[in-house]
Amino acid sequence: MSSIYIHIPFCKQACHYCDFHFSTSMGKKDAMIQALIRELELRKDEFRDEVVDCIYFGGGTPSVLETEEITLLIQTVYTHYQVTTDPEITLEANPDDLSEAKIEALHASPINRLSIGVQSFFEEDLKLMNRAHNATEALQCIMLSRKRFQNISIDLIYGIPEMSTARWIQNIEQALALDVPHISAYALTVEPKTALEKFIKKGIIPPVEDEVAQAHHAILVERLEAEGYHNYEFSNFGKPGAFSQNNTAYWEGKSYIGIGPGAHSYDGKRRAWNVSNNPRYIKAISQDMLPQDVEELTLTDQYNEYVMTRLRTQKGVSLSEVQTLFGDKMHRYLLQQAQSHIEAHFLFQEADRLYVTKKGKFLSDGIAADLFMLNLFQHPFDQNSNQS
């Protein structure tokens, strides 16, 4: 399974918490579309032996594009890549873009999955985050979308300043009442150089509290699992058959190509990322140059990547796979580092696998960091350790 991610770097307005690459100016939209098409053409040999199972439009706000522009990009993928007979093709969309006419047009296109950035069903939360839509639009667009799309996901954000437990529960219950098959939920984080960070420093907005976010996450897991959702990855909940193929591919370490400014790519051995600047990206692509930096991953990097991604999933870390991929020494190191977390009931071992417990779930990234190997010089593992 391989996927293609296409980054659409445009938004109507900037959300206060967002640090993704985007522009609120649409002046270069046509040039950007042509650049995205050209990058897809230039990079086709990277997936010469791969079959594409997923095409994912992220951003930014992909729903600001015309449906014809989205379709053109999809057709370009089909022209230059091997695509499976029934790929998952997801479009991230904001509620204010999803009019009935837009939904009808998207339904008639190759798009077969919508990921709707609701974030909250409460006006006060949406205003604090500077979202472009309102609570009424959030409800209406989901009800309209459900008439045309079976495969829908919504995003929710918890741990918002002044969001009470009662209001968070109401958000969850509203999502359940709408019967969406997939929910992605994220703790509000304060990223550097964002408006949210500035407002908190100035005392305009209260600080984000980790304890509140942790409590909200625990409520979320318990409630959604009671309704038949599987928490297949820390932030993602799906009913059987509705797990995001794109998310699953990412957390299982499958290859993906990132198209567009700021987009990342990964093939298991190296990671690449495009320049996060629209004019520079367009200029480079127009000269048939890929404006990207590339990092070759050492065996240590690959081990750390494996532990980080797998620990966040319901499948956990396969100890036998660690031994096969990285060798006996790294296998022993992993078990040694995991022991204190097992004793603290943050991790548990069952047969061949290490899993995060419910108690440790919210701490999974920190636990993974404790299992990391810092570098090959601090531990006696060389590049050939998988042969030992």
mmCIF file of C-alpha atoms in Angstrom:
data_model
loop_
_atom_site.group_PDB
_atom_site.id
_atom_site.type_symbol
_atom_site.label_atom_id
_atom_site.label_comp_id
_atom_site.label_asym_id
_atom_site.label_seq_id
_atom_site.Cartn_x
_atom_site.Cartn_y
_atom_site.Cartn_z
ATOM 1 C CA MET A 1 0.000 0.000 0.000
ATOM 2 C CA SER A 2 1.360 3.396 -1.027
ATOM 3 C CA SER A 3 -0.229 6.810 -1.006
ATOM 4 C CA ILE A 4 0.050 10.218 -2.590
ATOM 5 C CA TYR A 5 -0.559 13.285 -0.468
ATOM 6 C CA ILE A 6 -1.318 16.540 -2.295
ATOM 7 C CA HIS A 7 -0.941 19.699 -0.241
ATOM 8 C CA ILE A 8 -3.239 22.566 -1.180
ATOM 9 C CA PRO A 9 -1.607 25.639 0.436
ATOM 10 C CA PHE A 10 -4.567 28.016 0.527
ATOM 11 C CA CYS A 11 -7.022 29.035 3.252
ATOM 12 C CA LYS A 12 -9.709 31.704 3.476
ATOM 13 C CA GLN A 13 -8.341 32.822 6.841
ATOM 14 C CA ALA A 14 -5.738 31.753 9.369
ATOM 15 C CA CYS A 15 -6.835 29.679 12.355
ATOM 16 C CA HIS A 16 -5.168 30.924 15.527
ATOM 17 C CA TYR A 17 -3.590 27.559 16.380
ATOM 18 C CA CYS A 18 -2.382 26.481 12.928
ATOM 19 C CA ASP A 19 1.294 26.285 11.971
ATOM 20 C CA PHE A 20 0.815 24.405 8.676
ATOM 21 C CA HIS A 21 2.026 26.010 5.469
ATOM 22 C CA PHE A 22 -0.673 27.997 3.662
ATOM 23 C CA SER A 23 -1.485 31.369 2.148
ATOM 24 C CA THR A 24 -4.687 33.385 2.460
ATOM 25 C CA SER A 25 -4.026 34.910 -0.966
ATOM 26 C CA MET A 26 -5.442 32.982 -3.928
ATOM 27 C CA GLY A 27 -3.537 35.088 -6.459
ATOM 28 C CA LYS A 28 -1.244 32.252 -7.526
ATOM 29 C CA LYS A 29 -3.835 29.476 -7.429
ATOM 30 C CA ASP A 30 -3.742 28.697 -11.167
ATOM 31 C CA ALA A 31 0.068 28.646 -11.203
ATOM 32 C CA MET A 32 0.023 26.407 -8.135
ATOM 33 C CA ILE A 33 -2.315 23.899 -9.787
ATOM 34 C CA GLN A 34 0.010 23.678 -12.785
ATOM 35 C CA ALA A 35 3.011 23.245 -10.476
ATOM 36 C CA LEU A 36 1.297 20.420 -8.587
ATOM 37 C CA ILE A 37 0.544 18.699 -11.881
ATOM 38 C CA ARG A 38 4.144 19.081 -12.991
ATOM 39 C CA GLU A 39 5.552 17.751 -9.712
ATOM 40 C CA LEU A 40 3.347 14.671 -10.061
ATOM 41 C CA GLU A 41 4.826 14.161 -13.536
ATOM 42 C CA LEU A 42 8.412 14.721 -12.390
ATOM 43 C CA ARG A 43 8.182 12.207 -9.554
ATOM 44 C CA LYS A 44 6.406 9.324 -11.262
ATOM 45 C CA ASP A 45 9.562 7.170 -11.321
ATOM 46 C CA GLU A 46 9.671 7.180 -7.510
ATOM 47 C CA PHE A 47 6.559 4.981 -7.558
ATOM 48 C CA ARG A 48 7.436 3.030 -10.681
ATOM 49 C CA ASP A 49 7.079 -0.270 -8.793
ATOM 50 C CA GLU A 50 4.344 0.855 -6.401
ATOM 51 C CA VAL A 51 0.558 0.663 -6.575
ATOM 52 C CA VAL A 52 -1.256 3.709 -5.205
ATOM 53 C CA ASP A 53 -4.080 2.823 -2.820
ATOM 54 C CA CYS A 54 -4.753 6.293 -1.430
ATOM 55 C CA ILE A 55 -4.859 9.833 -2.765
ATOM 56 C CA TYR A 56 -5.232 12.422 -0.031
ATOM 57 C CA PHE A 57 -5.859 16.151 -0.476
ATOM 58 C CA GLY A 58 -4.705 18.018 2.629
ATOM 59 C CA GLY A 59 -3.819 21.580 3.454
ATOM 60 C CA GLY A 60 -4.467 24.290 3.895
ATOM 61 C CA THR A 61 -8.034 23.921 2.778
ATOM 62 C CA PRO A 62 -8.397 21.748 -0.337
ATOM 63 C CA SER A 63 -12.127 22.464 -0.527
ATOM 64 C CA VAL A 64 -11.362 26.027 -1.679
ATOM 65 C CA LEU A 65 -10.469 24.522 -5.070
ATOM 66 C CA GLU A 66 -13.048 24.073 -7.789
ATOM 67 C CA THR A 67 -14.118 20.475 -8.227
ATOM 68 C CA GLU A 68 -12.757 20.563 -11.780
ATOM 69 C CA GLU A 69 -9.304 21.470 -10.429
ATOM 70 C CA ILE A 70 -9.394 18.587 -7.959
ATOM 71 C CA THR A 71 -10.475 16.202 -10.706
ATOM 72 C CA LEU A 72 -7.633 17.380 -12.947
ATOM 73 C CA LEU A 73 -5.098 16.541 -10.233
ATOM 74 C CA ILE A 74 -6.639 13.099 -9.727
ATOM 75 C CA GLN A 75 -6.555 12.440 -13.468
ATOM 76 C CA THR A 76 -2.857 13.348 -13.460
ATOM 77 C CA VAL A 77 -2.212 10.698 -10.805
ATOM 78 C CA TYR A 78 -4.059 8.108 -12.885
ATOM 79 C CA THR A 79 -2.085 9.080 -15.985
ATOM 80 C CA HIS A 80 1.372 8.699 -14.429
ATOM 81 C CA TYR A 81 0.972 6.163 -11.596
ATOM 82 C CA GLN A 82 -0.397 2.668 -11.123
ATOM 83 C CA VAL A 83 -3.611 3.100 -9.135
ATOM 84 C CA THR A 84 -5.561 0.269 -7.530
ATOM 85 C CA THR A 85 -9.073 -0.429 -8.805
ATOM 86 C CA ASP A 86 -10.793 1.076 -5.757
ATOM 87 C CA PRO A 87 -8.529 3.701 -4.142
ATOM 88 C CA GLU A 88 -9.482 5.783 -1.150
ATOM 89 C CA ILE A 89 -9.547 9.396 -2.375
ATOM 90 C CA THR A 90 -9.987 11.846 0.488
ATOM 91 C CA LEU A 91 -10.633 15.572 0.408
ATOM 92 C CA GLU A 92 -10.189 17.678 3.523
ATOM 93 C CA ALA A 93 -12.981 20.240 3.592
ATOM 94 C CA ASN A 94 -14.175 23.080 5.748
ATOM 95 C CA PRO A 95 -17.890 23.282 6.570
ATOM 96 C CA ASP A 96 -18.312 26.738 5.017
ATOM 97 C CA ASP A 97 -17.216 25.349 1.634
ATOM 98 C CA LEU A 98 -19.646 22.429 1.642
ATOM 99 C CA SER A 99 -22.786 23.871 0.140
ATOM 100 C CA GLU A 100 -25.316 21.427 -1.276
ATOM 101 C CA ALA A 101 -24.125 22.256 -4.797
ATOM 102 C CA LYS A 102 -20.473 21.681 -3.849
ATOM 103 C CA ILE A 103 -21.293 18.354 -2.222
ATOM 104 C CA GLU A 104 -23.189 17.261 -5.344
ATOM 105 C CA ALA A 105 -20.232 18.223 -7.533
ATOM 106 C CA LEU A 106 -17.757 16.368 -5.299
ATOM 107 C CA HIS A 107 -19.997 13.311 -5.276
ATOM 108 C CA ALA A 108 -19.919 13.292 -9.073
ATOM 109 C CA SER A 109 -16.102 13.470 -8.996
ATOM 110 C CA PRO A 110 -13.658 10.652 -8.100
ATOM 111 C CA ILE A 111 -13.591 11.848 -4.454
ATOM 112 C CA ASN A 112 -15.068 9.100 -2.266
ATOM 113 C CA ARG A 113 -14.199 10.281 1.244
ATOM 114 C CA LEU A 114 -14.626 13.621 2.996
ATOM 115 C CA SER A 115 -12.640 14.703 6.032
ATOM 116 C CA ILE A 116 -14.525 17.673 7.474
ATOM 117 C CA GLY A 117 -12.745 20.122 9.775
ATOM 118 C CA VAL A 118 -15.535 20.728 12.294
ATOM 119 C CA GLN A 119 -13.285 21.111 15.394
ATOM 120 C CA SER A 120 -16.258 22.028 17.613
ATOM 121 C CA PHE A 121 -20.032 22.371 17.435
ATOM 122 C CA PHE A 122 -19.921 25.405 19.759
ATOM 123 C CA GLU A 123 -19.709 28.981 18.574
ATOM 124 C CA GLU A 124 -17.421 30.146 21.387
ATOM 125 C CA ASP A 125 -14.817 27.511 20.550
ATOM 126 C CA LEU A 126 -14.916 28.290 16.830
ATOM 127 C CA LYS A 127 -14.458 32.013 17.492
ATOM 128 C CA LEU A 128 -11.535 31.387 19.864
ATOM 129 C CA MET A 129 -9.831 29.319 17.149
ATOM 130 C CA ASN A 130 -10.774 31.821 14.403
ATOM 131 C CA ARG A 131 -12.459 29.182 12.288
ATOM 132 C CA ALA A 132 -14.110 30.363 9.059
ATOM 133 C CA HIS A 133 -17.372 28.480 9.703
ATOM 134 C CA ASN A 134 -20.025 28.665 12.404
ATOM 135 C CA ALA A 135 -21.776 25.986 14.437
ATOM 136 C CA THR A 136 -24.841 25.915 12.181
ATOM 137 C CA GLU A 137 -22.703 25.325 9.092
ATOM 138 C CA ALA A 138 -20.912 22.504 10.899
ATOM 139 C CA LEU A 139 -24.163 20.645 11.501
ATOM 140 C CA GLN A 140 -25.727 21.361 8.127
ATOM 141 C CA CYS A 141 -22.752 20.320 6.015
ATOM 142 C CA ILE A 142 -22.482 16.946 7.760
ATOM 143 C CA MET A 143 -26.183 16.215 7.322
ATOM 144 C CA LEU A 144 -25.958 17.168 3.645
ATOM 145 C CA SER A 145 -22.762 15.195 3.129
ATOM 146 C CA ARG A 146 -24.271 12.062 4.705
ATOM 147 C CA LYS A 147 -26.835 11.986 1.883
ATOM 148 C CA ARG A 148 -24.108 11.571 -0.753
ATOM 149 C CA PHE A 149 -21.043 10.145 0.978
ATOM 150 C CA GLN A 150 -20.891 7.005 3.069
ATOM 151 C CA ASN A 151 -17.257 7.502 4.025
ATOM 152 C CA ILE A 152 -17.028 10.660 6.139
ATOM 153 C CA SER A 153 -14.646 11.701 8.871
ATOM 154 C CA ILE A 154 -14.872 14.747 11.099
ATOM 155 C CA ASP A 155 -12.138 16.467 13.103
ATOM 156 C CA LEU A 156 -12.704 17.550 16.686
ATOM 157 C CA ILE A 157 -10.357 19.446 19.003
ATOM 158 C CA TYR A 158 -10.315 19.001 22.782
ATOM 159 C CA GLY A 159 -8.456 20.744 25.583
ATOM 160 C CA ILE A 160 -9.582 24.149 24.305
ATOM 161 C CA PRO A 161 -9.230 26.876 26.960
ATOM 162 C CA GLU A 162 -12.478 27.258 28.924
ATOM 163 C CA MET A 163 -13.987 24.158 27.302
ATOM 164 C CA SER A 164 -15.702 22.404 30.186
ATOM 165 C CA THR A 165 -15.993 18.639 30.457
ATOM 166 C CA ALA A 166 -19.742 18.992 29.903
ATOM 167 C CA ARG A 167 -19.198 20.887 26.644
ATOM 168 C CA TRP A 168 -16.674 18.336 25.419
ATOM 169 C CA ILE A 169 -19.138 15.530 26.137
ATOM 170 C CA GLN A 170 -21.801 17.448 24.186
ATOM 171 C CA ASN A 171 -19.395 17.670 21.237
ATOM 172 C CA ILE A 172 -18.897 13.904 21.340
ATOM 173 C CA GLU A 173 -22.622 13.224 21.636
ATOM 174 C CA GLN A 174 -23.369 15.515 18.702
ATOM 175 C CA ALA A 175 -20.834 13.655 16.561
ATOM 176 C CA LEU A 176 -22.403 10.335 17.556
ATOM 177 C CA ALA A 177 -25.893 11.618 16.761
ATOM 178 C CA LEU A 178 -24.719 12.474 13.245
ATOM 179 C CA ASP A 179 -23.556 8.868 12.831
ATOM 180 C CA VAL A 180 -20.248 9.629 11.130
ATOM 181 C CA PRO A 181 -18.161 6.451 10.694
ATOM 182 C CA HIS A 182 -14.798 8.054 11.482
ATOM 183 C CA ILE A 183 -13.691 10.698 13.983
ATOM 184 C CA SER A 184 -10.234 12.252 14.326
ATOM 185 C CA ALA A 185 -9.698 14.104 17.589
ATOM 186 C CA TYR A 186 -6.692 16.203 18.537
ATOM 187 C CA ALA A 187 -5.571 18.025 21.652
ATOM 188 C CA LEU A 188 -5.195 21.746 21.069
ATOM 189 C CA THR A 189 -1.484 22.459 21.011
ATOM 190 C CA VAL A 190 0.255 25.798 21.260
ATOM 191 C CA GLU A 191 2.683 25.955 18.357
ATOM 192 C CA PRO A 192 5.480 28.544 18.244
ATOM 193 C CA LYS A 193 4.822 31.792 16.377
ATOM 194 C CA THR A 194 1.080 31.210 16.095
ATOM 195 C CA ALA A 195 -1.583 33.739 17.048
ATOM 196 C CA LEU A 196 -2.683 31.380 19.835
ATOM 197 C CA GLU A 197 0.756 31.515 21.418
ATOM 198 C CA LYS A 198 0.772 35.321 21.284
ATOM 199 C CA PHE A 199 -2.712 35.597 22.796
ATOM 200 C CA ILE A 200 -1.822 33.259 25.657
ATOM 201 C CA LYS A 201 1.384 35.173 26.397
ATOM 202 C CA LYS A 202 -0.584 38.430 26.482
ATOM 203 C CA GLY A 203 -3.245 36.919 28.752
ATOM 204 C CA ILE A 204 -6.004 37.353 26.164
ATOM 205 C CA ILE A 205 -6.657 33.596 26.105
ATOM 206 C CA PRO A 206 -6.131 31.303 29.119
ATOM 207 C CA PRO A 207 -3.316 28.755 28.799
ATOM 208 C CA VAL A 208 -3.903 25.234 27.518
ATOM 209 C CA GLU A 209 -3.873 22.722 30.376
ATOM 210 C CA ASP A 210 -2.468 19.241 29.751
ATOM 211 C CA GLU A 211 -4.498 17.760 32.600
ATOM 212 C CA VAL A 212 -7.738 18.924 30.987
ATOM 213 C CA ALA A 213 -6.714 17.553 27.610
ATOM 214 C CA GLN A 214 -5.809 14.207 29.168
ATOM 215 C CA ALA A 215 -9.192 14.012 30.919
ATOM 216 C CA HIS A 216 -10.993 14.920 27.673
ATOM 217 C CA HIS A 217 -9.095 12.226 25.785
ATOM 218 C CA ALA A 218 -10.001 9.570 28.357
ATOM 219 C CA ILE A 219 -13.688 10.502 28.071
ATOM 220 C CA LEU A 220 -13.447 10.365 24.296
ATOM 221 C CA VAL A 221 -11.894 6.887 24.223
ATOM 222 C CA GLU A 222 -14.396 5.431 26.688
ATOM 223 C CA ARG A 223 -17.456 6.928 24.955
ATOM 224 C CA LEU A 224 -16.492 6.097 21.376
ATOM 225 C CA GLU A 225 -15.390 2.567 22.180
ATOM 226 C CA ALA A 226 -18.746 2.015 23.891
ATOM 227 C CA GLU A 227 -20.397 2.953 20.579
ATOM 228 C CA GLY A 228 -18.370 0.484 18.523
ATOM 229 C CA TYR A 229 -15.521 2.717 17.338
ATOM 230 C CA HIS A 230 -11.981 1.346 17.361
ATOM 231 C CA ASN A 231 -9.198 3.633 18.538
ATOM 232 C CA TYR A 232 -6.908 2.233 15.853
ATOM 233 C CA GLU A 233 -4.424 5.087 16.268
ATOM 234 C CA PHE A 234 -4.126 7.517 19.160
ATOM 235 C CA SER A 235 -6.031 10.358 17.439
ATOM 236 C CA ASN A 236 -8.230 8.278 15.125
ATOM 237 C CA PHE A 237 -11.434 6.364 15.773
ATOM 238 C CA GLY A 238 -13.274 4.350 13.175
ATOM 239 C CA LYS A 239 -16.109 1.905 12.953
ATOM 240 C CA PRO A 240 -15.229 -1.457 11.375
ATOM 241 C CA GLY A 241 -14.518 -0.941 7.687
ATOM 242 C CA ALA A 242 -14.129 2.830 8.091
ATOM 243 C CA PHE A 243 -10.488 3.108 9.163
ATOM 244 C CA SER A 244 -8.674 5.696 7.039
ATOM 245 C CA GLN A 245 -6.438 3.840 4.594
ATOM 246 C CA ASN A 246 -4.215 6.915 4.375
ATOM 247 C CA ASN A 247 -3.787 7.120 8.155
ATOM 248 C CA THR A 248 -3.209 3.385 8.409
ATOM 249 C CA ALA A 249 -0.523 3.489 5.717
ATOM 250 C CA TYR A 250 1.258 6.318 7.516
ATOM 251 C CA TRP A 251 1.266 4.672 10.944
ATOM 252 C CA GLU A 252 2.335 1.330 9.473
ATOM 253 C CA GLY A 253 5.354 2.910 7.773
ATOM 254 C CA LYS A 254 4.214 2.555 4.164
ATOM 255 C CA SER A 255 5.720 4.711 1.418
ATOM 256 C CA TYR A 256 4.116 8.002 0.473
ATOM 257 C CA ILE A 257 4.892 10.901 -1.831
ATOM 258 C CA GLY A 258 4.047 14.428 -0.710
ATOM 259 C CA ILE A 259 3.208 16.833 -3.523
ATOM 260 C CA GLY A 260 3.122 20.609 -3.043
ATOM 261 C CA PRO A 261 4.904 23.221 -0.916
ATOM 262 C CA GLY A 262 5.683 21.978 2.584
ATOM 263 C CA ALA A 263 4.672 18.398 1.754
ATOM 264 C CA HIS A 264 6.715 15.489 3.158
ATOM 265 C CA SER A 265 7.620 12.163 1.547
ATOM 266 C CA TYR A 266 8.875 8.886 3.023
ATOM 267 C CA ASP A 267 10.044 5.555 1.611
ATOM 268 C CA GLY A 268 11.358 3.773 4.699
ATOM 269 C CA LYS A 269 14.993 4.696 4.057
ATOM 270 C CA ARG A 270 14.774 8.440 3.527
ATOM 271 C CA ARG A 271 12.535 11.389 4.236
ATOM 272 C CA ALA A 272 12.118 14.430 1.971
ATOM 273 C CA TRP A 273 10.224 17.693 2.309
ATOM 274 C CA ASN A 274 9.423 20.453 -0.132
ATOM 275 C CA VAL A 275 10.138 24.108 0.492
ATOM 276 C CA SER A 276 7.382 25.842 2.464
ATOM 277 C CA ASN A 277 7.155 28.864 0.199
ATOM 278 C CA ASN A 278 4.633 29.151 -2.623
ATOM 279 C CA PRO A 279 6.589 31.422 -5.037
ATOM 280 C CA ARG A 280 9.843 29.473 -4.564
ATOM 281 C CA TYR A 281 8.021 26.177 -5.046
ATOM 282 C CA ILE A 282 6.296 27.336 -8.248
ATOM 283 C CA LYS A 283 9.507 28.789 -9.659
ATOM 284 C CA ALA A 284 11.550 25.643 -9.018
ATOM 285 C CA ILE A 285 8.931 23.321 -10.460
ATOM 286 C CA SER A 286 8.597 25.536 -13.552
ATOM 287 C CA GLN A 287 12.305 24.839 -14.126
ATOM 288 C CA ASP A 288 11.740 21.087 -13.645
ATOM 289 C CA MET A 289 13.603 21.163 -10.322
ATOM 290 C CA LEU A 290 12.351 19.528 -7.111
ATOM 291 C CA PRO A 291 12.616 22.137 -4.320
ATOM 292 C CA GLN A 292 13.186 19.638 -1.547
ATOM 293 C CA ASP A 293 15.578 18.649 1.185
ATOM 294 C CA VAL A 294 16.342 14.978 1.727
ATOM 295 C CA GLU A 295 17.390 13.159 4.888
ATOM 296 C CA GLU A 296 18.853 9.662 4.670
ATOM 297 C CA LEU A 297 17.633 7.688 7.672
ATOM 298 C CA THR A 298 20.214 5.762 9.678
ATOM 299 C CA LEU A 299 19.321 2.418 11.205
ATOM 300 C CA THR A 300 18.795 4.252 14.481
ATOM 301 C CA ASP A 301 16.429 6.711 12.782
ATOM 302 C CA GLN A 302 14.493 3.828 11.256
ATOM 303 C CA TYR A 303 14.203 2.100 14.626
ATOM 304 C CA ASN A 304 12.981 5.298 16.306
ATOM 305 C CA GLU A 305 10.474 5.884 13.507
ATOM 306 C CA TYR A 306 9.190 2.336 13.832
ATOM 307 C CA VAL A 307 8.723 2.599 17.606
ATOM 308 C CA MET A 308 7.071 6.030 17.436
ATOM 309 C CA THR A 309 4.524 5.114 14.772
ATOM 310 C CA ARG A 310 3.623 1.606 15.914
ATOM 311 C CA LEU A 311 3.255 2.481 19.582
ATOM 312 C CA ARG A 312 0.437 4.902 18.723
ATOM 313 C CA THR A 313 -1.620 2.163 17.063
ATOM 314 C CA GLN A 314 -3.871 -0.575 18.362
ATOM 315 C CA LYS A 315 -1.526 -3.164 16.811
ATOM 316 C CA GLY A 316 1.372 -2.045 19.002
ATOM 317 C CA VAL A 317 5.059 -2.835 18.477
ATOM 318 C CA SER A 318 5.943 -6.269 17.114
ATOM 319 C CA LEU A 319 8.983 -7.515 19.010
ATOM 320 C CA SER A 320 9.789 -10.138 16.403
ATOM 321 C CA GLU A 321 9.642 -7.503 13.666
ATOM 322 C CA VAL A 322 12.031 -5.289 15.641
ATOM 323 C CA GLN A 323 14.391 -8.230 15.947
ATOM 324 C CA THR A 324 14.169 -9.037 12.222
ATOM 325 C CA LEU A 325 14.546 -5.450 11.033
ATOM 326 C CA PHE A 326 17.035 -4.100 13.565
ATOM 327 C CA GLY A 327 18.773 -7.080 15.163
ATOM 328 C CA ASP A 328 19.159 -8.713 18.556
ATOM 329 C CA LYS A 329 20.876 -5.783 20.234
ATOM 330 C CA MET A 330 18.132 -3.281 19.426
ATOM 331 C CA HIS A 331 15.531 -5.867 20.380
ATOM 332 C CA ARG A 332 17.158 -6.272 23.813
ATOM 333 C CA TYR A 333 17.489 -2.500 24.167
ATOM 334 C CA LEU A 334 13.770 -2.026 23.473
ATOM 335 C CA LEU A 335 12.764 -4.571 26.114
ATOM 336 C CA GLN A 336 15.181 -3.038 28.612
ATOM 337 C CA GLN A 337 13.855 0.486 28.065
ATOM 338 C CA ALA A 338 10.248 -0.700 28.176
ATOM 339 C CA GLN A 339 10.587 -2.432 31.554
ATOM 340 C CA SER A 340 10.036 0.638 33.755
ATOM 341 C CA HIS A 341 6.920 1.572 31.763
ATOM 342 C CA ILE A 342 5.595 -1.978 32.085
ATOM 343 C CA GLU A 343 6.091 -1.774 35.855
ATOM 344 C CA ALA A 344 4.296 1.597 35.903
ATOM 345 C CA HIS A 345 1.409 0.042 33.919
ATOM 346 C CA PHE A 346 1.897 2.378 30.963
ATOM 347 C CA LEU A 347 2.907 -0.502 28.689
ATOM 348 C CA PHE A 348 2.066 -4.183 28.662
ATOM 349 C CA GLN A 349 3.468 -7.111 26.741
ATOM 350 C CA GLU A 350 1.195 -9.720 25.242
ATOM 351 C CA ALA A 351 2.846 -12.533 23.312
ATOM 352 C CA ASP A 352 4.970 -10.903 20.617
ATOM 353 C CA ARG A 353 3.750 -7.335 21.064
ATOM 354 C CA LEU A 354 4.133 -4.263 23.233
ATOM 355 C CA TYR A 355 1.025 -2.150 23.709
ATOM 356 C CA VAL A 356 0.223 1.088 25.470
ATOM 357 C CA THR A 357 -2.282 0.658 28.304
ATOM 358 C CA LYS A 358 -5.300 2.926 28.703
ATOM 359 C CA LYS A 359 -3.408 4.622 31.525
ATOM 360 C CA GLY A 360 -0.444 5.273 29.244
ATOM 361 C CA LYS A 361 -2.301 6.119 26.047
ATOM 362 C CA PHE A 362 -2.198 9.903 26.420
ATOM 363 C CA LEU A 363 1.510 9.651 27.252
ATOM 364 C CA SER A 364 2.380 7.453 24.262
ATOM 365 C CA ASP A 365 4.636 9.967 22.514
ATOM 366 C CA GLY A 366 6.651 10.508 25.682
ATOM 367 C CA ILE A 367 6.875 6.771 26.276
ATOM 368 C CA ALA A 368 8.080 6.276 22.695
ATOM 369 C CA ALA A 369 10.771 8.905 23.277
ATOM 370 C CA ASP A 370 12.012 6.884 26.258
ATOM 371 C CA LEU A 371 12.325 3.848 23.971
ATOM 372 C CA PHE A 372 14.275 5.770 21.353
ATOM 373 C CA MET A 373 17.929 5.222 20.752
ATOM 374 C CA LEU A 374 19.588 8.649 20.729
ATOM 375 C CA ASN A 375 22.309 7.808 18.236
ATOM 376 C CA LEU A 376 24.685 5.049 17.258
ATOM 377 C CA PHE A 377 27.548 6.584 19.199
ATOM 378 C CA GLN A 378 25.778 6.461 22.550
ATOM 379 C CA HIS A 379 24.875 2.791 22.225
ATOM 380 C CA PRO A 380 26.968 -0.132 20.934
ATOM 381 C CA PHE A 381 24.849 -0.779 17.853
ATOM 382 C CA ASP A 382 26.379 -0.435 14.445
ATOM 383 C CA GLN A 383 24.815 -0.409 10.995
ATOM 384 C CA ASN A 384 25.216 -4.176 10.787
ATOM 385 C CA SER A 385 23.515 -4.902 14.105
ATOM 386 C CA ASN A 386 20.587 -6.571 12.361
ATOM 387 C CA GLN A 387 23.012 -9.369 11.463
ATOM 388 C CA SER A 388 24.022 -10.039 15.068
#
